[in-house]
Amino acid sequence: TSKFSETLKTLHKKYDLLRVILWFEGIELKKSCNQSIHTVTYFFEYASDETLTEAKQSSLSRLLADLKNKHGEKILLIPIAGNLELASIELRKDKYKISELPVIIIDEEKIVQEEITLEELEQITFELEGYEELKGVVFTKARLSEIDKVIKLN
């Protein structure tokens, strides 16, 4: 069982690295094609043994599936295990100052760490009416590090 668990974890790491690449490619696609696609990246805890964490993640997963099912091609949904100690994922977590999982990052600038409804998630994602009232309550704006600001300018 232990060997199987380790093999499964290794496989999950490989897929999560591919998901990070997909996230980067999605960002570039939005820039180059001027597409109105929204990247919704969901960092979760892999194989959590905490009941509360599992319940929260299960709820968020269903919510994100509902968002994707309702809005289809407008949403690029990318689930990534955030606790497998992969350097590229740790760098992303550091960039967005993520210290607790689960968390949702919308369009690389909105961070959701609170319980949320589908309606609120849609308001935040599509910046619909009521979006501004949710800022600071349900989500926060990402603060880019100085290095990211320099990279964006170039």
Coordinates of N, CA and C in Angstrom, one line a residue:
T1 N 0.8 -1.2 0.0 CA 0.0 0.0 0.0 C 0.9 1.3 0.0
S2 N 1.9 1.2 0.8 CA 2.8 2.4 0.8 C 3.5 2.7 -0.5
K3 N 3.9 1.6 -1.2 CA 4.5 1.8 -2.5 C 3.5 2.4 -3.5
F4 N 2.2 1.9 -3.4 CA 1.2 2.4 -4.3 C 0.9 3.8 -4.0
S5 N 0.8 4.2 -2.7 CA 0.5 5.6 -2.3 C 1.6 6.5 -2.8
E6 N 2.9 6.1 -2.7 CA 4.0 6.9 -3.2 C 3.9 7.1 -4.7
T7 N 3.6 6.0 -5.4 CA 3.5 6.0 -6.9 C 2.4 7.0 -7.3
L8 N 1.3 6.9 -6.6 CA 0.1 7.8 -6.9 C 0.5 9.2 -6.6
K9 N 1.2 9.5 -5.5 CA 1.7 10.9 -5.2 C 2.6 11.4 -6.3
T10 N 3.5 10.6 -6.7 CA 4.5 11.0 -7.8 C 3.7 11.3 -9.1
L11 N 2.7 10.5 -9.4 CA 1.9 10.7 -10.6 C 1.2 12.0 -10.5
H12 N 0.6 12.3 -9.3 CA -0.1 13.5 -9.0 C 0.8 14.7 -9.2
K13 N 2.1 14.6 -8.7 CA 3.1 15.7 -8.9 C 3.3 16.0 -10.4
K14 N 3.4 15.0 -11.2 CA 3.6 15.2 -12.6 C 2.5 15.9 -13.2
Y15 N 1.3 15.5 -12.9 CA 0.1 16.2 -13.5 C 0.0 17.6 -13.0
D16 N 0.3 17.9 -11.7 CA 0.3 19.2 -11.2 C 1.3 20.1 -11.9
L17 N 2.5 19.6 -12.2 CA 3.4 20.4 -13.0 C 2.9 20.7 -14.4
L18 N 2.2 19.8 -15.0 CA 1.5 20.0 -16.3 C 0.4 21.1 -16.1
R19 N -0.2 21.1 -15.0 CA -1.3 22.1 -14.8 C -0.7 23.5 -14.6
V20 N 0.5 23.5 -14.0 CA 1.1 24.8 -13.9 C 1.5 25.4 -15.3
I21 N 2.0 24.5 -16.1 CA 2.3 24.9 -17.5 C 1.1 25.3 -18.2
L22 N 0.0 24.6 -18.0 CA -1.3 25.0 -18.6 C -1.7 26.4 -18.1
W23 N -1.5 26.7 -16.8 CA -1.9 28.0 -16.3 C -1.1 29.1 -17.0
F24 N 0.3 28.8 -17.1 CA 1.1 29.8 -17.8 C 0.7 30.0 -19.3
E25 N 0.4 28.9 -19.9 CA 0.0 29.0 -21.3 C -1.3 29.7 -21.5
G26 N -2.2 29.4 -20.5 CA -3.5 30.1 -20.6 C -3.4 31.6 -20.4
I27 N -2.4 32.0 -19.5 CA -2.2 33.5 -19.3 C -1.6 34.1 -20.6
E28 N -0.7 33.4 -21.3 CA -0.1 33.9 -22.5 C -1.2 33.9 -23.6
L29 N -2.0 32.9 -23.7 CA -3.1 32.9 -24.7 C -4.0 34.1 -24.5
K30 N -4.4 34.4 -23.3 CA -5.3 35.5 -23.0 C -4.6 36.8 -23.5
K31 N -3.3 37.0 -23.3 CA -2.6 38.2 -23.7 C -2.5 38.2 -25.3
S32 N -2.1 37.2 -25.9 CA -1.8 37.2 -27.3 C -3.0 37.2 -28.2
C33 N -4.1 36.6 -27.7 CA -5.3 36.5 -28.5 C -6.4 37.4 -28.1
N34 N -6.1 38.2 -27.0 CA -7.1 39.1 -26.4 C -8.4 38.4 -26.2
Q35 N -8.4 37.2 -25.6 CA -9.5 36.4 -25.3 C -10.1 36.7 -24.0
S36 N -11.4 36.6 -23.9 CA -12.1 36.9 -22.6 C -12.3 35.6 -21.8
I37 N -11.2 34.8 -21.7 CA -11.2 33.6 -20.9 C -10.7 34.0 -19.5
H38 N -11.3 33.4 -18.5 CA -11.0 33.7 -17.1 C -10.2 32.4 -16.6
T39 N -9.0 32.6 -16.1 CA -8.3 31.5 -15.5 C -8.7 31.5 -14.0
V40 N -9.2 30.3 -13.6 CA -9.6 30.1 -12.2 C -8.7 28.9 -11.7
T41 N -7.7 29.3 -10.9 CA -6.7 28.3 -10.4 C -7.1 28.0 -9.0
Y42 N -7.2 26.7 -8.7 CA -7.7 26.3 -7.4 C -6.6 25.5 -6.7
F43 N -6.0 26.0 -5.7 CA -5.0 25.3 -4.9 C -5.7 24.6 -3.8
F44 N -5.4 23.3 -3.7 CA -6.1 22.5 -2.6 C -5.0 21.6 -1.9
E45 N -5.4 21.0 -0.8 CA -4.5 20.2 -0.1 C -4.7 18.7 -0.5
Y46 N -3.6 18.1 -1.0 CA -3.7 16.7 -1.5 C -3.7 15.8 -0.3
A47 N -4.6 14.8 -0.3 CA -4.7 13.8 0.7 C -4.7 14.3 2.1
S48 N -5.6 15.3 2.3 CA -5.7 15.9 3.7 C -6.4 14.9 4.6
D49 N -5.9 14.9 5.8 CA -6.6 14.0 6.8 C -7.4 14.8 7.8
E50 N -7.6 16.1 7.5 CA -8.4 17.0 8.3 C -9.8 17.0 7.8
T51 N -10.8 16.6 8.6 CA -12.2 16.5 8.2 C -12.7 17.9 7.7
L52 N -12.4 19.0 8.4 CA -12.9 20.3 8.1 C -12.3 20.7 6.7
T53 N -11.0 20.5 6.5 CA -10.3 20.8 5.2 C -11.0 20.0 4.1
E54 N -11.2 18.8 4.3 CA -11.8 17.9 3.2 C -13.2 18.4 2.9
A55 N -14.0 18.8 3.9 CA -15.3 19.3 3.7 C -15.3 20.6 2.9
K56 N -14.4 21.5 3.3 CA -14.3 22.8 2.6 C -13.9 22.6 1.2
Q57 N -12.9 21.7 0.9 CA -12.4 21.4 -0.4 C -13.5 20.8 -1.3
S58 N -14.3 19.9 -0.7 CA -15.3 19.2 -1.4 C -16.4 20.3 -1.8
S59 N -16.7 21.2 -1.0 CA -17.7 22.2 -1.3 C -17.1 23.1 -2.4
L60 N -15.9 23.6 -2.3 CA -15.3 24.4 -3.3 C -15.2 23.7 -4.6
S61 N -14.8 22.4 -4.6 CA -14.7 21.7 -5.9 C -16.1 21.6 -6.6
R62 N -17.1 21.4 -5.8 CA -18.5 21.4 -6.5 C -18.9 22.7 -7.0
L63 N -18.5 23.8 -6.2 CA -18.8 25.1 -6.6 C -18.1 25.5 -7.9
L64 N -16.8 25.1 -8.0 CA -16.0 25.4 -9.2 C -16.5 24.6 -10.4
A65 N -16.9 23.3 -10.2 CA -17.5 22.5 -11.2 C -18.8 23.2 -11.7
D66 N -19.6 23.7 -10.8 CA -20.8 24.4 -11.3 C -20.5 25.6 -12.1
L67 N -19.4 26.4 -11.7 CA -19.0 27.6 -12.5 C -18.6 27.2 -13.9
K68 N -17.8 26.1 -13.9 CA -17.3 25.6 -15.2 C -18.4 25.1 -16.1
N69 N -19.3 24.3 -15.5 CA -20.4 23.8 -16.3 C -21.4 24.9 -16.8
K70 N -21.5 25.9 -16.0 CA -22.4 27.0 -16.4 C -21.8 27.9 -17.5
H71 N -20.5 28.2 -17.4 CA -19.9 29.1 -18.3 C -18.9 28.5 -19.3
G72 N -18.7 27.2 -19.2 CA -18.0 26.5 -20.3 C -16.7 27.1 -20.7
E73 N -16.6 27.5 -22.0 CA -15.3 27.9 -22.6 C -14.8 29.3 -22.1
K74 N -15.6 30.0 -21.3 CA -15.2 31.2 -20.7 C -14.3 31.0 -19.5
I75 N -14.2 29.8 -19.0 CA -13.5 29.5 -17.8 C -12.4 28.4 -18.1
L76 N -11.2 28.7 -17.7 CA -10.1 27.7 -17.7 C -9.9 27.4 -16.2
L77 N -10.4 26.2 -15.8 CA -10.3 25.8 -14.4 C -9.1 24.9 -14.3
I78 N -8.2 25.3 -13.3 CA -7.0 24.5 -13.1 C -6.8 24.2 -11.7
P79 N -7.1 22.9 -11.3 CA -6.9 22.5 -9.9 C -5.4 22.1 -9.7
I80 N -4.8 22.5 -8.6 CA -3.4 22.2 -8.4 C -3.3 21.8 -6.9
A81 N -2.7 20.7 -6.6 CA -2.4 20.4 -5.2 C -1.3 21.3 -4.7
G82 N -1.5 22.0 -3.7 CA -0.6 23.0 -3.2 C 0.3 22.6 -2.1
N83 N 0.3 21.3 -1.7 CA 1.1 20.8 -0.6 C 2.0 19.6 -1.0
L84 N 2.4 19.6 -2.2 CA 3.3 18.5 -2.6 C 4.8 18.9 -2.7
E85 N 5.1 20.1 -2.3 CA 6.4 20.6 -2.2 C 7.2 20.6 -3.5
L86 N 6.5 21.1 -4.6 CA 7.1 21.3 -5.9 C 7.5 22.7 -6.0
A87 N 8.7 23.0 -6.4 CA 9.3 24.3 -6.5 C 8.4 25.3 -7.3
S88 N 8.0 24.9 -8.4 CA 7.2 25.8 -9.3 C 5.9 26.2 -8.6
I89 N 5.3 25.3 -7.9 CA 4.1 25.6 -7.1 C 4.3 26.4 -5.9
E90 N 5.4 26.1 -5.2 CA 5.8 26.9 -4.0 C 6.1 28.4 -4.4
L91 N 6.7 28.6 -5.6 CA 7.0 29.9 -6.1 C 5.6 30.7 -6.4
R92 N 4.7 30.0 -6.9 CA 3.4 30.6 -7.2 C 2.7 31.0 -5.9
K93 N 2.8 30.0 -4.9 CA 2.1 30.3 -3.6 C 2.8 31.5 -2.9
D94 N 4.1 31.6 -3.0 CA 4.9 32.7 -2.5 C 4.5 34.0 -3.2
K95 N 4.4 34.0 -4.5 CA 4.0 35.2 -5.2 C 2.7 35.7 -4.7
Y96 N 1.7 34.8 -4.5 CA 0.4 35.3 -4.1 C 0.2 35.3 -2.6
K97 N 1.3 35.1 -1.8 CA 1.3 35.1 -0.4 C 0.2 34.1 0.2
I98 N 0.2 32.9 -0.4 CA -0.7 31.9 0.1 C 0.0 31.0 1.2
S99 N -0.7 31.0 2.3 CA -0.1 30.2 3.4 C -1.1 29.2 3.9
E100 N -2.3 29.3 3.5 CA -3.4 28.3 3.8 C -4.1 27.8 2.6
L101 N -4.4 26.5 2.6 CA -5.2 25.9 1.5 C -6.6 25.5 2.1
P102 N -7.6 25.5 1.3 CA -7.7 25.8 -0.1 C -7.8 27.3 -0.4
V103 N -7.5 27.6 -1.7 CA -7.6 29.0 -2.1 C -7.8 29.0 -3.6
I104 N -8.5 30.0 -4.1 CA -8.9 30.2 -5.5 C -8.2 31.5 -6.0
I105 N -7.5 31.4 -7.1 CA -6.9 32.6 -7.7 C -7.7 32.8 -9.1
I106 N -8.3 34.0 -9.2 CA -9.1 34.3 -10.4 C -8.3 35.3 -11.2
D107 N -8.0 35.0 -12.5 CA -7.4 35.9 -13.4 C -6.1 36.5 -12.8
E108 N -5.4 35.7 -12.0 CA -4.0 36.1 -11.5 C -4.1 37.4 -10.6
E109 N -5.3 37.8 -10.2 CA -5.3 39.0 -9.4 C -6.3 39.0 -8.3
K110 N -7.2 38.1 -8.3 CA -8.2 38.0 -7.2 C -8.1 36.7 -6.4
I111 N -7.9 36.9 -5.1 CA -7.7 35.7 -4.3 C -8.9 35.5 -3.4
V112 N -9.5 34.3 -3.5 CA -10.6 33.9 -2.7 C -10.2 32.8 -1.7
Q113 N -10.3 33.2 -0.4 CA -10.0 32.2 0.7 C -11.2 32.0 1.6
E114 N -12.2 32.7 1.4 CA -13.4 32.6 2.3 C -14.5 31.7 1.6
E115 N -15.4 31.3 2.4 CA -16.6 30.5 1.9 C -17.3 31.5 1.0
I116 N -17.9 30.9 -0.1 CA -18.4 31.8 -1.2 C -19.5 31.1 -1.9
T117 N -20.5 31.8 -2.4 CA -21.6 31.2 -3.2 C -21.2 31.3 -4.7
L118 N -22.0 30.6 -5.5 CA -21.8 30.6 -6.9 C -22.0 32.0 -7.4
E119 N -23.1 32.6 -6.9 CA -23.4 34.0 -7.4 C -22.2 35.0 -7.1
E120 N -21.6 34.8 -5.9 CA -20.5 35.7 -5.5 C -19.3 35.4 -6.4
L121 N -19.0 34.1 -6.7 CA -17.9 33.7 -7.5 C -18.1 34.2 -8.9
E122 N -19.3 34.2 -9.4 CA -19.6 34.8 -10.7 C -19.3 36.3 -10.7
Q123 N -19.8 37.0 -9.7 CA -19.6 38.4 -9.6 C -18.1 38.8 -9.6
I124 N -17.3 38.0 -8.9 CA -15.9 38.3 -8.8 C -15.2 37.9 -10.1
T125 N -15.5 36.8 -10.7 CA -14.9 36.3 -11.9 C -15.2 37.3 -13.1
F126 N -16.5 37.6 -13.2 CA -16.9 38.4 -14.4 C -17.0 39.9 -14.0
E127 N -16.7 40.3 -12.8 CA -16.7 41.7 -12.3 C -18.1 42.2 -12.6
L128 N -19.1 41.5 -12.1 CA -20.5 41.9 -12.3 C -20.9 42.9 -11.2
E129 N -22.1 43.4 -11.3 CA -22.7 44.3 -10.3 C -22.6 43.7 -8.9
G130 N -22.1 44.5 -8.0 CA -21.9 44.0 -6.6 C -20.5 43.5 -6.4
Y131 N -19.7 43.4 -7.4 CA -18.3 43.0 -7.3 C -17.5 43.8 -6.3
E132 N -17.5 45.1 -6.4 CA -16.7 46.0 -5.5 C -17.1 45.8 -4.1
E133 N -18.3 45.5 -3.7 CA -18.7 45.3 -2.3 C -18.1 44.0 -1.7
L134 N -17.7 43.1 -2.6 CA -17.2 41.8 -2.1 C -15.7 41.9 -1.8
K135 N -15.0 43.0 -2.4 CA -13.6 43.2 -2.2 C -13.3 43.4 -0.7
G136 N -12.3 42.6 -0.2 CA -12.0 42.8 1.2 C -12.8 41.9 2.1
V137 N -14.0 41.5 1.7 CA -14.9 40.7 2.5 C -14.7 39.2 2.1
V138 N -14.9 38.9 0.8 CA -14.9 37.6 0.3 C -13.6 37.3 -0.5
F139 N -13.0 38.3 -1.1 CA -11.7 38.1 -1.8 C -10.8 39.4 -1.6
T140 N -9.6 39.2 -1.9 CA -8.6 40.3 -1.9 C -7.9 40.4 -3.2
K141 N -7.4 41.6 -3.5 CA -6.6 41.8 -4.8 C -5.2 41.3 -4.5
A142 N -4.6 40.6 -5.4 CA -3.3 40.1 -5.3 C -2.3 41.3 -5.3
R143 N -1.3 41.3 -4.4 CA -0.3 42.3 -4.4 C 0.9 41.7 -5.0
L144 N 1.3 42.2 -6.2 CA 2.5 41.6 -6.9 C 3.8 42.0 -6.2
S145 N 4.7 41.1 -6.1 CA 6.0 41.5 -5.6 C 6.7 42.5 -6.5
E146 N 7.7 43.1 -6.0 CA 8.5 44.1 -6.8 C 9.1 43.4 -8.1
I147 N 9.5 42.2 -7.9 CA 10.1 41.5 -9.1 C 9.1 41.3 -10.2
D148 N 7.8 40.9 -9.8 CA 6.8 40.7 -10.7 C 6.4 42.0 -11.4
K149 N 6.4 43.1 -10.7 CA 6.1 44.4 -11.3 C 7.2 44.7 -12.4
V150 N 8.4 44.5 -12.1 CA 9.5 44.7 -13.1 C 9.3 43.9 -14.3
I151 N 9.0 42.6 -14.1 CA 8.9 41.6 -15.2 C 7.7 42.1 -16.1
K152 N 6.6 42.5 -15.4 CA 5.4 42.9 -16.2 C 5.7 44.2 -17.0
L153 N 6.6 45.0 -16.6 CA 6.9 46.3 -17.3 C 7.7 46.0 -18.5
N154 N 8.5 44.9 -18.5 CA 9.4 44.6 -19.6 C 8.7 43.8 -20.7

